[in-house]
Every structure is written in structure tokens, then in C-alpha cells.
Amino acid sequence: MSKWPLVSLVAAVLAAPAVIADIGSRIWATGGVTSIEGSAGGGLVPWALLGSYASDEEWGGTLAISRAVTDDYSLSVIGAGLNWNNRIEVTVAQQTLDLDSLVFTLKDGFGLEQDELRQDIFGAKVRLTGDVLYSPWGQWSAGLQHKRLRNFTVPEAIGARDDSGTDVYFSGSKLFFAALMDRNLLVNLTARGTRANQGGLLGFGGDRNNRYEWMMEGSAGLFLDRQWLVGAEYRQKPDNLGFAAENDWWDLFVAWVPDRRLAITAALVNLGDVATLEDQQGLYLSFQGSF
């Protein structure tokens, strides 16, 4: 946690209410949280929502830190985003994957010395039409995420073709009022075109497949009240590498939004088998500040 430079920035945002008293006029929690790739959404899946509380004539932003710890590795993420007029979202994120267990497994065969992977992600999302609250068909957005690895040694050794790639996606989100037990229900469906292996952390394309494929992602969350949201996410994955099969991801999450300036998300995550490391399950925790 101490390695994350955005910790001090988030702390500054949360400690300076006079500076960020006006953080947008959208309804509570309609900016989602920050996903592991920097865009607004859930922990694993981007939503059609745009981050922060900026409405049609406002600017807004988010700063977030996240960490997922599974059986054999950990993934740390820092991210930031800007929202212009609730129309365009621009984001940046950096992911750091601890590779200790993977390097130990592979070093005899490949002579690897690398102990972590870092990936930079630059994203943009455009709200195409609709509104998540009031439009009959919800809100629809299109986005892209350009990803680049800092070091290509491990991905290249296991058969990845490229050290960078760009995902494109289309998302639809809709809030249904009093849909279940008189509680509001938020649902999201995303179609992603990608060549990324393990979200890009193990490179792009492979010996088995090097083409773009459309993957489906979805999530649903139930508002227990204005501050608490519980739900689940599912993310389909491509299977490009003959070295090891790639499994789909899913999680069960709870998000707490005590204030417009703060959102905290915790989840039980299941990432399946990751490059010979079997059944990677663990906990995910994320802190987001809005301004």
C-alpha cells in the first residue's frame, strides 16, 4: 500500500472539503466506482456510467487505489479520471502484478528473473445516448483502453505476440427503481473486443490465437439503501496462449458510499487459473475519492 503515490492525493482530496465542496450535481452513487483498468464501473467490468458526479455543464474527477490479493500473487492498481460535462471520460491507470510465485514456477524452463509486471492503461469513454436513471433503455457508452507493458520478458517467454494492445468496448447500464424487494437494481452489459491475455498483464495475442474476439461482461447490483450496494460481476476472457488455459473472472462485491467524496469497495474475486497457478481466489479492496 505504501508504494502507491496516489494515496497522498486521495488523502488530500478527502481532507480538503472546502476546496471540493462542489463535486457535481448528479444523484448519489451514479458515477460507479473505479475498475481495475481505470474506467468507471465495478471492480472488474466497465459500465456505461462516467466517473464522478459531473452533470451536463460540469467537470469532475476521481482518484483511486485498489489491491487484489489471491492465493499466489497480488495486483495493485492506481488510477485517475476526468469527466467533462458527463459526456467524455478520460482515464489513466497503472497495474502492478507481483510475480514471485509465477517466476518460481517458470524459472527452470525460461531462466526468468523478473519479479513483477507493470502495465499502463490509457482510456477514454464517450456517453452515446440515454440516461441510466430515466431513459427507458438506460445509458449507452463506447470506450477504448490502450494498454502497454513496461517489461515483456515473461509474456514473450510464454508465447504472447505483442507488448501493447487496445481494447474497445460498448456498455449499457440501467437502474430499475423498486425492482427487487422494493430496492433499486443496477444492471450492466458490456461487449469488449480484445486480444489481451489476463487483461493485458501477460501480453496480447498468442500462439493459439492472435485475432480480436468479442467477449461479454456483465454485472448487477442491488441498492440496500442510498449508501450500500451489493452485487456480482462476470467477465469473459479470450484464450490465446497454448502455454496455459485462461479462465473467466467473477466477483461478489459490496460497495459503501458514505459521502459523495468517498467510495469503498470490497469483493471476493475468482480469477481461475492464471499461467499454471491454479484456482486464484482472494480479496479485493478499493478506495475512491471524487472531486
PDB file of C-alpha atoms in Angstrom:
ATOM      1  CA  MET A   1       0.000   0.000   0.000  1.00  0.00           C
ATOM      2  CA  SER A   2       2.817   2.376   0.829  1.00  0.00           C
ATOM      3  CA  LYS A   3       4.099   2.102  -2.750  1.00  0.00           C
ATOM      4  CA  TRP A   4       1.047   3.829  -4.207  1.00  0.00           C
ATOM      5  CA  PRO A   5       1.739   7.526  -4.961  1.00  0.00           C
ATOM      6  CA  LEU A   6      -1.959   8.325  -5.325  1.00  0.00           C
ATOM      7  CA  VAL A   7      -2.563   7.579  -1.630  1.00  0.00           C
ATOM      8  CA  SER A   8      -1.401  11.063  -0.699  1.00  0.00           C
ATOM      9  CA  LEU A   9      -3.503  12.626  -3.468  1.00  0.00           C
ATOM     10  CA  VAL A  10      -6.657  10.804  -2.364  1.00  0.00           C
ATOM     11  CA  ALA A  11      -5.971  11.775   1.235  1.00  0.00           C
ATOM     12  CA  ALA A  12      -5.586  15.411   0.190  1.00  0.00           C
ATOM     13  CA  VAL A  13      -8.888  15.330  -1.672  1.00  0.00           C
ATOM     14  CA  LEU A  14     -10.752  13.828   1.269  1.00  0.00           C
ATOM     15  CA  ALA A  15      -9.125  16.190   3.757  1.00  0.00           C
ATOM     16  CA  ALA A  16      -9.989  19.394   1.889  1.00  0.00           C
ATOM     17  CA  PRO A  17     -13.795  19.715   1.754  1.00  0.00           C
ATOM     18  CA  ALA A  18     -13.666  23.475   1.276  1.00  0.00           C
ATOM     19  CA  VAL A  19     -11.760  23.061  -1.957  1.00  0.00           C
ATOM     20  CA  ILE A  20     -14.071  20.378  -3.386  1.00  0.00           C
ATOM     21  CA  ALA A  21     -17.395  21.456  -1.920  1.00  0.00           C
ATOM     22  CA  ASP A  22     -18.898  21.480  -5.409  1.00  0.00           C
ATOM     23  CA  ILE A  23     -18.227  17.993  -6.785  1.00  0.00           C
ATOM     24  CA  GLY A  24     -21.083  17.772  -9.250  1.00  0.00           C
ATOM     25  CA  SER A  25     -24.854  17.584  -9.100  1.00  0.00           C
ATOM     26  CA  ARG A  26     -25.676  14.057 -10.252  1.00  0.00           C
ATOM     27  CA  ILE A  27     -27.616  11.735  -7.939  1.00  0.00           C
ATOM     28  CA  TRP A  28     -25.698   9.873  -5.229  1.00  0.00           C
ATOM     29  CA  ALA A  29     -23.562   6.903  -6.407  1.00  0.00           C
ATOM     30  CA  THR A  30     -24.385   7.353 -10.132  1.00  0.00           C
ATOM     31  CA  GLY A  31     -20.675   7.568 -11.009  1.00  0.00           C
ATOM     32  CA  GLY A  32     -19.961   3.972 -10.086  1.00  0.00           C
ATOM     33  CA  VAL A  33     -16.514   3.144  -8.739  1.00  0.00           C
ATOM     34  CA  THR A  34     -13.148   2.824 -10.466  1.00  0.00           C
ATOM     35  CA  SER A  35     -12.450  -0.513 -12.131  1.00  0.00           C
ATOM     36  CA  ILE A  36      -9.039  -2.201 -12.145  1.00  0.00           C
ATOM     37  CA  GLU A  37      -8.437  -0.647 -15.593  1.00  0.00           C
ATOM     38  CA  GLY A  38      -9.254   2.916 -14.517  1.00  0.00           C
ATOM     39  CA  SER A  39     -12.679   3.451 -16.104  1.00  0.00           C
ATOM     40  CA  ALA A  40     -15.886   3.984 -14.143  1.00  0.00           C
ATOM     41  CA  GLY A  41     -17.767   0.787 -13.391  1.00  0.00           C
ATOM     42  CA  GLY A  42     -17.373  -2.111 -10.994  1.00  0.00           C
ATOM     43  CA  GLY A  43     -14.124  -3.716  -9.898  1.00  0.00           C
ATOM     44  CA  LEU A  44     -13.732  -5.952 -12.974  1.00  0.00           C
ATOM     45  CA  VAL A  45     -16.141  -4.531 -15.554  1.00  0.00           C
ATOM     46  CA  PRO A  46     -16.508  -1.039 -17.108  1.00  0.00           C
ATOM     47  CA  TRP A  47     -20.046   0.360 -17.028  1.00  0.00           C
ATOM     48  CA  ALA A  48     -21.763   2.892 -19.293  1.00  0.00           C
ATOM     49  CA  LEU A  49     -21.658   5.348 -16.386  1.00  0.00           C
ATOM     50  CA  LEU A  50     -18.997   8.064 -16.375  1.00  0.00           C
ATOM     51  CA  GLY A  51     -16.957   8.663 -13.225  1.00  0.00           C
ATOM     52  CA  SER A  52     -17.509  11.374 -10.591  1.00  0.00           C
ATOM     53  CA  TYR A  53     -20.711  13.416 -10.174  1.00  0.00           C
ATOM     54  CA  ALA A  54     -20.247  15.872 -13.036  1.00  0.00           C
ATOM     55  CA  SER A  55     -23.505  16.742 -14.802  1.00  0.00           C
ATOM     56  CA  ASP A  56     -24.068  18.264 -18.247  1.00  0.00           C
ATOM     57  CA  GLU A  57     -22.275  21.568 -17.551  1.00  0.00           C
ATOM     58  CA  GLU A  58     -19.648  20.455 -15.053  1.00  0.00           C
ATOM     59  CA  TRP A  59     -16.206  18.950 -14.705  1.00  0.00           C
ATOM     60  CA  GLY A  60     -15.455  16.165 -12.254  1.00  0.00           C
ATOM     61  CA  GLY A  61     -12.738  13.716 -11.384  1.00  0.00           C
ATOM     62  CA  THR A  62     -11.770  10.627  -9.430  1.00  0.00           C
ATOM     63  CA  LEU A  63      -8.633   9.242  -7.790  1.00  0.00           C
ATOM     64  CA  ALA A  64      -8.493   5.597  -6.746  1.00  0.00           C
ATOM     65  CA  ILE A  65      -6.246   2.935  -5.255  1.00  0.00           C
ATOM     66  CA  SER A  66      -7.071  -0.781  -5.360  1.00  0.00           C
ATOM     67  CA  ARG A  67      -5.475  -4.066  -4.367  1.00  0.00           C
ATOM     68  CA  ALA A  68      -6.411  -7.681  -5.036  1.00  0.00           C
ATOM     69  CA  VAL A  69      -4.631 -10.453  -3.124  1.00  0.00           C
ATOM     70  CA  THR A  70      -5.146 -14.046  -4.315  1.00  0.00           C
ATOM     71  CA  ASP A  71      -3.576 -17.374  -3.342  1.00  0.00           C
ATOM     72  CA  ASP A  72      -0.310 -16.845  -5.244  1.00  0.00           C
ATOM     73  CA  TYR A  73       0.019 -13.205  -6.245  1.00  0.00           C
ATOM     74  CA  SER A  74      -1.229  -9.659  -5.696  1.00  0.00           C
ATOM     75  CA  LEU A  75      -2.383  -6.949  -8.089  1.00  0.00           C
ATOM     76  CA  SER A  76      -2.073  -3.271  -7.132  1.00  0.00           C
ATOM     77  CA  VAL A  77      -3.763  -0.513  -9.155  1.00  0.00           C
ATOM     78  CA  ILE A  78      -3.647   3.271  -9.036  1.00  0.00           C
ATOM     79  CA  GLY A  79      -5.935   5.295 -11.282  1.00  0.00           C
ATOM     80  CA  ALA A  80      -7.336   8.724 -12.031  1.00  0.00           C
ATOM     81  CA  GLY A  81     -10.073  10.028 -14.298  1.00  0.00           C
ATOM     82  CA  LEU A  82     -11.633  13.265 -15.558  1.00  0.00           C
ATOM     83  CA  ASN A  83     -15.254  13.735 -16.643  1.00  0.00           C
ATOM     84  CA  TRP A  84     -16.270  16.579 -18.940  1.00  0.00           C
ATOM     85  CA  ASN A  85     -19.970  17.502 -18.987  1.00  0.00           C
ATOM     86  CA  ASN A  86     -20.985  13.907 -18.260  1.00  0.00           C
ATOM     87  CA  ARG A  87     -20.155  13.253 -21.901  1.00  0.00           C
ATOM     88  CA  ILE A  88     -16.468  12.280 -22.083  1.00  0.00           C
ATOM     89  CA  GLU A  89     -14.359  10.392 -19.553  1.00  0.00           C
ATOM     90  CA  VAL A  90     -10.544  10.247 -19.812  1.00  0.00           C
ATOM     91  CA  THR A  91      -8.637   7.885 -17.509  1.00  0.00           C
ATOM     92  CA  VAL A  92      -5.156   6.627 -16.712  1.00  0.00           C
ATOM     93  CA  ALA A  93      -4.188   3.648 -14.556  1.00  0.00           C
ATOM     94  CA  GLN A  94      -1.126   1.627 -13.652  1.00  0.00           C
ATOM     95  CA  GLN A  95      -1.298  -2.047 -12.655  1.00  0.00           C
ATOM     96  CA  THR A  96       1.484  -3.877 -10.802  1.00  0.00           C
ATOM     97  CA  LEU A  97       1.346  -7.673 -10.643  1.00  0.00           C
ATOM     98  CA  ASP A  98       3.583  -9.444  -8.117  1.00  0.00           C
ATOM     99  CA  LEU A  99       5.195 -12.365  -9.973  1.00  0.00           C
ATOM    100  CA  ASP A 100       7.067 -14.201  -7.187  1.00  0.00           C
ATOM    101  CA  SER A 101       5.124 -17.460  -7.471  1.00  0.00           C
ATOM    102  CA  LEU A 102       4.955 -17.408 -11.265  1.00  0.00           C
ATOM    103  CA  VAL A 103       8.701 -16.787 -11.660  1.00  0.00           C
ATOM    104  CA  PHE A 104       9.444 -19.632  -9.255  1.00  0.00           C
ATOM    105  CA  THR A 105       7.269 -21.946 -11.354  1.00  0.00           C
ATOM    106  CA  LEU A 106       8.793 -20.947 -14.682  1.00  0.00           C
ATOM    107  CA  LYS A 107      12.411 -20.082 -13.998  1.00  0.00           C
ATOM    108  CA  ASP A 108      13.842 -23.570 -14.652  1.00  0.00           C
ATOM    109  CA  GLY A 109      12.332 -23.605 -18.124  1.00  0.00           C
ATOM    110  CA  PHE A 110      12.852 -19.986 -19.141  1.00  0.00           C
ATOM    111  CA  GLY A 111      15.544 -18.558 -16.867  1.00  0.00           C
ATOM    112  CA  LEU A 112      13.297 -15.679 -15.736  1.00  0.00           C
ATOM    113  CA  GLU A 113      14.478 -13.119 -13.191  1.00  0.00           C
ATOM    114  CA  GLN A 114      11.565 -10.667 -13.289  1.00  0.00           C
ATOM    115  CA  ASP A 115       9.590 -10.320 -10.026  1.00  0.00           C
ATOM    116  CA  GLU A 116       6.724  -8.084 -11.199  1.00  0.00           C
ATOM    117  CA  LEU A 117       4.822  -6.894 -14.254  1.00  0.00           C
ATOM    118  CA  ARG A 118       3.661  -3.321 -14.744  1.00  0.00           C
ATOM    119  CA  GLN A 119       1.058  -2.187 -17.225  1.00  0.00           C
ATOM    120  CA  ASP A 120      -0.026   1.361 -18.109  1.00  0.00           C
ATOM    121  CA  ILE A 121      -3.595   1.854 -19.308  1.00  0.00           C
ATOM    122  CA  PHE A 122      -4.913   4.976 -21.041  1.00  0.00           C
ATOM    123  CA  GLY A 123      -8.661   5.064 -21.521  1.00  0.00           C
ATOM    124  CA  ALA A 124     -11.440   7.169 -22.998  1.00  0.00           C
ATOM    125  CA  LYS A 125     -15.210   6.694 -22.824  1.00  0.00           C
ATOM    126  CA  VAL A 126     -17.991   8.612 -24.568  1.00  0.00           C
ATOM    127  CA  ARG A 127     -21.629   8.629 -23.487  1.00  0.00           C
ATOM    128  CA  LEU A 128     -23.516   7.952 -26.706  1.00  0.00           C
ATOM    129  CA  THR A 129     -27.118   8.292 -25.611  1.00  0.00           C
ATOM    130  CA  GLY A 130     -29.586   7.906 -22.790  1.00  0.00           C
ATOM    131  CA  ASP A 131     -29.561   8.253 -19.030  1.00  0.00           C
ATOM    132  CA  VAL A 132     -29.092   5.450 -16.512  1.00  0.00           C
ATOM    133  CA  LEU A 133     -31.977   6.672 -14.338  1.00  0.00           C
ATOM    134  CA  TYR A 134     -34.712   7.955 -16.599  1.00  0.00           C
ATOM    135  CA  SER A 135     -34.238   6.656 -20.149  1.00  0.00           C
ATOM    136  CA  PRO A 136     -36.358   3.540 -20.870  1.00  0.00           C
ATOM    137  CA  TRP A 137     -33.356   1.746 -22.382  1.00  0.00           C
ATOM    138  CA  GLY A 138     -30.770   3.141 -19.983  1.00  0.00           C
ATOM    139  CA  GLN A 139     -27.443   4.754 -20.796  1.00  0.00           C
ATOM    140  CA  TRP A 140     -25.088   3.603 -23.564  1.00  0.00           C
ATOM    141  CA  SER A 141     -21.398   4.376 -23.917  1.00  0.00           C
ATOM    142  CA  ALA A 142     -18.408   3.403 -26.066  1.00  0.00           C
ATOM    143  CA  GLY A 143     -14.843   3.253 -24.832  1.00  0.00           C
ATOM    144  CA  LEU A 144     -11.294   2.189 -25.559  1.00  0.00           C
ATOM    145  CA  GLN A 145      -8.353   1.206 -23.386  1.00  0.00           C
ATOM    146  CA  HIS A 146      -4.812   1.334 -24.752  1.00  0.00           C
ATOM    147  CA  LYS A 147      -2.541  -0.911 -22.677  1.00  0.00           C
ATOM    148  CA  ARG A 148       1.254  -1.147 -22.663  1.00  0.00           C
ATOM    149  CA  LEU A 149       3.513  -3.400 -20.595  1.00  0.00           C
ATOM    150  CA  ARG A 150       6.672  -1.950 -19.073  1.00  0.00           C
ATOM    151  CA  ASN A 151       8.537  -5.269 -19.437  1.00  0.00           C
ATOM    152  CA  PHE A 152       7.790  -8.001 -21.974  1.00  0.00           C
ATOM    153  CA  THR A 153      10.143 -10.758 -20.757  1.00  0.00           C
ATOM    154  CA  VAL A 154       7.619 -13.075 -19.083  1.00  0.00           C
ATOM    155  CA  PRO A 155       4.759 -12.612 -21.611  1.00  0.00           C
ATOM    156  CA  GLU A 156       7.119 -13.165 -24.545  1.00  0.00           C
ATOM    157  CA  ALA A 157       8.539 -16.306 -22.924  1.00  0.00           C
ATOM    158  CA  ILE A 158       5.084 -17.885 -22.632  1.00  0.00           C
ATOM    159  CA  GLY A 159       4.057 -17.069 -26.209  1.00  0.00           C
ATOM    160  CA  ALA A 160       2.473 -13.602 -26.255  1.00  0.00           C
ATOM    161  CA  ARG A 161       2.817 -11.760 -29.572  1.00  0.00           C
ATOM    162  CA  ASP A 162       2.850  -8.079 -28.515  1.00  0.00           C
ATOM    163  CA  ASP A 163       3.616  -5.887 -25.505  1.00  0.00           C
ATOM    164  CA  SER A 164       0.744  -3.480 -26.195  1.00  0.00           C
ATOM    165  CA  GLY A 165      -2.815  -3.516 -27.463  1.00  0.00           C
ATOM    166  CA  THR A 166      -6.095  -1.620 -27.476  1.00  0.00           C
ATOM    167  CA  ASP A 167      -9.423  -2.928 -26.195  1.00  0.00           C
ATOM    168  CA  VAL A 168     -12.674  -1.422 -27.479  1.00  0.00           C
ATOM    169  CA  TYR A 169     -15.995  -1.852 -25.695  1.00  0.00           C
ATOM    170  CA  PHE A 170     -19.661  -0.889 -25.721  1.00  0.00           C
ATOM    171  CA  SER A 171     -21.623  -0.749 -22.461  1.00  0.00           C
ATOM    172  CA  GLY A 172     -25.252  -0.308 -21.487  1.00  0.00           C
ATOM    173  CA  SER A 173     -26.362   0.442 -17.912  1.00  0.00           C
ATOM    174  CA  LYS A 174     -29.851   0.815 -16.458  1.00  0.00           C
ATOM    175  CA  LEU A 175     -31.208   1.459 -12.968  1.00  0.00           C
ATOM    176  CA  PHE A 176     -34.584  -0.165 -12.286  1.00  0.00           C
ATOM    177  CA  PHE A 177     -36.491   1.547  -9.486  1.00  0.00           C
ATOM    178  CA  ALA A 178     -38.030  -0.668  -6.770  1.00  0.00           C
ATOM    179  CA  ALA A 179     -37.214  -3.733  -8.873  1.00  0.00           C
ATOM    180  CA  LEU A 180     -36.459  -6.277  -6.141  1.00  0.00           C
ATOM    181  CA  MET A 181     -37.867  -6.199  -2.607  1.00  0.00           C
ATOM    182  CA  ASP A 182     -38.618  -2.519  -3.229  1.00  0.00           C
ATOM    183  CA  ARG A 183     -34.890  -1.907  -3.768  1.00  0.00           C
ATOM    184  CA  ASN A 184     -33.312  -0.270  -6.800  1.00  0.00           C
ATOM    185  CA  LEU A 185     -31.413  -2.607  -9.138  1.00  0.00           C
ATOM    186  CA  LEU A 186     -28.495  -1.528 -11.347  1.00  0.00           C
ATOM    187  CA  VAL A 187     -27.598  -3.799 -14.282  1.00  0.00           C
ATOM    188  CA  ASN A 188     -24.833  -3.519 -16.862  1.00  0.00           C
ATOM    189  CA  LEU A 189     -23.849  -5.369 -20.028  1.00  0.00           C
ATOM    190  CA  THR A 190     -20.542  -4.811 -21.849  1.00  0.00           C
ATOM    191  CA  ALA A 191     -19.191  -6.208 -25.130  1.00  0.00           C
ATOM    192  CA  ARG A 192     -15.384  -5.969 -25.376  1.00  0.00           C
ATOM    193  CA  GLY A 193     -13.194  -6.517 -28.437  1.00  0.00           C
ATOM    194  CA  THR A 194      -9.781  -7.660 -27.203  1.00  0.00           C
ATOM    195  CA  ARG A 195      -6.567  -9.634 -27.784  1.00  0.00           C
ATOM    196  CA  ALA A 196      -5.392  -9.206 -24.188  1.00  0.00           C
ATOM    197  CA  ASN A 197      -4.074 -12.118 -22.124  1.00  0.00           C
ATOM    198  CA  GLN A 198      -5.160 -11.829 -18.467  1.00  0.00           C
ATOM    199  CA  GLY A 199      -6.352  -8.289 -19.150  1.00  0.00           C
ATOM    200  CA  GLY A 200      -3.051  -7.458 -20.863  1.00  0.00           C
ATOM    201  CA  LEU A 201      -0.772  -8.354 -17.943  1.00  0.00           C
ATOM    202  CA  LEU A 202       0.527 -11.342 -19.945  1.00  0.00           C
ATOM    203  CA  GLY A 203       0.725  -9.507 -23.259  1.00  0.00           C
ATOM    204  CA  PHE A 204      -1.512  -9.529 -26.317  1.00  0.00           C
ATOM    205  CA  GLY A 205      -2.268 -12.324 -28.753  1.00  0.00           C
ATOM    206  CA  GLY A 206      -0.547 -15.683 -28.689  1.00  0.00           C
ATOM    207  CA  ASP A 207       0.402 -18.900 -30.439  1.00  0.00           C
ATOM    208  CA  ARG A 208      -3.181 -20.194 -30.233  1.00  0.00           C
ATOM    209  CA  ASN A 209      -4.947 -17.050 -31.427  1.00  0.00           C
ATOM    210  CA  ASN A 210      -3.856 -13.538 -32.452  1.00  0.00           C
ATOM    211  CA  ARG A 211      -7.183 -12.094 -33.583  1.00  0.00           C
ATOM    212  CA  TYR A 212      -9.596  -9.750 -31.863  1.00  0.00           C
ATOM    213  CA  GLU A 213     -12.533 -11.531 -30.269  1.00  0.00           C
ATOM    214  CA  TRP A 214     -15.724 -10.187 -28.722  1.00  0.00           C
ATOM    215  CA  MET A 215     -16.070 -11.023 -25.035  1.00  0.00           C
ATOM    216  CA  MET A 216     -19.168 -10.443 -22.908  1.00  0.00           C
ATOM    217  CA  GLU A 217     -19.094  -8.874 -19.446  1.00  0.00           C
ATOM    218  CA  GLY A 218     -21.964  -8.216 -17.081  1.00  0.00           C
ATOM    219  CA  SER A 219     -22.840  -7.086 -13.593  1.00  0.00           C
ATOM    220  CA  ALA A 220     -25.796  -6.440 -11.331  1.00  0.00           C
ATOM    221  CA  GLY A 221     -26.002  -4.560  -8.064  1.00  0.00           C
ATOM    222  CA  LEU A 222     -28.813  -4.081  -5.569  1.00  0.00           C
ATOM    223  CA  PHE A 223     -29.019  -0.874  -3.527  1.00  0.00           C
ATOM    224  CA  LEU A 224     -29.820  -1.833   0.069  1.00  0.00           C
ATOM    225  CA  ASP A 225     -30.156   1.883   0.762  1.00  0.00           C
ATOM    226  CA  ARG A 226     -28.557   5.045  -0.587  1.00  0.00           C
ATOM    227  CA  GLN A 227     -25.121   4.147   0.792  1.00  0.00           C
ATOM    228  CA  TRP A 228     -24.822   0.365   0.317  1.00  0.00           C
ATOM    229  CA  LEU A 229     -24.702  -1.634  -2.922  1.00  0.00           C
ATOM    230  CA  VAL A 230     -24.195  -5.418  -3.155  1.00  0.00           C
ATOM    231  CA  GLY A 231     -23.851  -7.444  -6.318  1.00  0.00           C
ATOM    232  CA  ALA A 232     -21.817  -9.622  -8.666  1.00  0.00           C
ATOM    233  CA  GLU A 233     -19.760  -9.296 -11.851  1.00  0.00           C
ATOM    234  CA  TYR A 234     -18.723 -11.716 -14.591  1.00  0.00           C
ATOM    235  CA  ARG A 235     -16.049 -11.159 -17.241  1.00  0.00           C
ATOM    236  CA  GLN A 236     -15.489 -13.497 -20.178  1.00  0.00           C
ATOM    237  CA  LYS A 237     -11.859 -13.906 -21.297  1.00  0.00           C
ATOM    238  CA  PRO A 238     -10.114 -14.913 -24.548  1.00  0.00           C
ATOM    239  CA  ASP A 239      -7.845 -17.987 -24.582  1.00  0.00           C
ATOM    240  CA  ASN A 240      -4.853 -17.082 -26.774  1.00  0.00           C
ATOM    241  CA  LEU A 241      -1.916 -18.941 -25.198  1.00  0.00           C
ATOM    242  CA  GLY A 242      -1.178 -22.636 -25.612  1.00  0.00           C
ATOM    243  CA  PHE A 243       1.050 -22.385 -22.534  1.00  0.00           C
ATOM    244  CA  ALA A 244      -1.936 -22.248 -20.154  1.00  0.00           C
ATOM    245  CA  ALA A 245      -5.711 -22.008 -20.492  1.00  0.00           C
ATOM    246  CA  GLU A 246      -7.308 -18.715 -19.452  1.00  0.00           C
ATOM    247  CA  ASN A 247     -10.450 -18.748 -17.311  1.00  0.00           C
ATOM    248  CA  ASP A 248     -13.237 -16.199 -16.977  1.00  0.00           C
ATOM    249  CA  TRP A 249     -13.260 -13.835 -13.971  1.00  0.00           C
ATOM    250  CA  TRP A 250     -16.070 -13.190 -11.494  1.00  0.00           C
ATOM    251  CA  ASP A 251     -16.598 -11.452  -8.182  1.00  0.00           C
ATOM    252  CA  LEU A 252     -19.120 -10.809  -5.403  1.00  0.00           C
ATOM    253  CA  PHE A 253     -18.877  -7.240  -4.149  1.00  0.00           C
ATOM    254  CA  VAL A 254     -20.173  -4.756  -1.617  1.00  0.00           C
ATOM    255  CA  ALA A 255     -19.732  -1.012  -2.118  1.00  0.00           C
ATOM    256  CA  TRP A 256     -20.166   1.650   0.559  1.00  0.00           C
ATOM    257  CA  VAL A 257     -20.694   5.287  -0.451  1.00  0.00           C
ATOM    258  CA  PRO A 258     -20.881   7.243   2.840  1.00  0.00           C
ATOM    259  CA  ASP A 259     -20.244  10.590   1.132  1.00  0.00           C
ATOM    260  CA  ARG A 260     -20.016  11.956  -2.407  1.00  0.00           C
ATOM    261  CA  ARG A 261     -16.271  12.329  -1.876  1.00  0.00           C
ATOM    262  CA  LEU A 262     -15.633   8.700  -0.950  1.00  0.00           C
ATOM    263  CA  ALA A 263     -16.481   5.176  -2.129  1.00  0.00           C
ATOM    264  CA  ILE A 264     -15.084   1.954  -0.664  1.00  0.00           C
ATOM    265  CA  THR A 265     -15.495  -1.387  -2.435  1.00  0.00           C
ATOM    266  CA  ALA A 266     -14.673  -4.864  -1.124  1.00  0.00           C
ATOM    267  CA  ALA A 267     -15.073  -8.092  -3.081  1.00  0.00           C
ATOM    268  CA  LEU A 268     -14.427 -11.789  -3.154  1.00  0.00           C
ATOM    269  CA  VAL A 269     -12.744 -12.403  -6.532  1.00  0.00           C
ATOM    270  CA  ASN A 270     -12.180 -15.587  -8.525  1.00  0.00           C
ATOM    271  CA  LEU A 271      -9.717 -15.297 -11.419  1.00  0.00           C
ATOM    272  CA  GLY A 272      -9.493 -19.017 -12.191  1.00  0.00           C
ATOM    273  CA  ASP A 273      -6.158 -20.468 -13.318  1.00  0.00           C
ATOM    274  CA  VAL A 274      -3.510 -17.844 -14.121  1.00  0.00           C
ATOM    275  CA  ALA A 275      -0.449 -19.110 -16.055  1.00  0.00           C
ATOM    276  CA  THR A 276      -0.104 -22.510 -14.301  1.00  0.00           C
ATOM    277  CA  LEU A 277      -1.195 -21.092 -10.929  1.00  0.00           C
ATOM    278  CA  GLU A 278      -4.485 -22.839 -10.217  1.00  0.00           C
ATOM    279  CA  ASP A 279      -7.736 -21.508  -8.762  1.00  0.00           C
ATOM    280  CA  GLN A 280      -6.712 -17.953  -7.907  1.00  0.00           C
ATOM    281  CA  GLN A 281      -9.240 -16.694  -5.367  1.00  0.00           C
ATOM    282  CA  GLY A 282      -8.897 -13.865  -2.901  1.00  0.00           C
ATOM    283  CA  LEU A 283      -9.998 -10.470  -1.677  1.00  0.00           C
ATOM    284  CA  TYR A 284     -10.207  -7.111  -3.424  1.00  0.00           C
ATOM    285  CA  LEU A 285     -10.336  -3.694  -1.756  1.00  0.00           C
ATOM    286  CA  SER A 286     -10.638  -0.284  -3.423  1.00  0.00           C
ATOM    287  CA  PHE A 287     -10.784   3.328  -2.199  1.00  0.00           C
ATOM    288  CA  GLN A 288     -12.038   6.102  -4.479  1.00  0.00           C
ATOM    289  CA  GLY A 289     -12.113   9.837  -3.916  1.00  0.00           C
ATOM    290  CA  SER A 290     -14.273  12.137  -6.082  1.00  0.00           C
ATOM    291  CA  PHE A 291     -13.816  15.856  -6.701  1.00  0.00           C
TER     292      PHE A 291
END
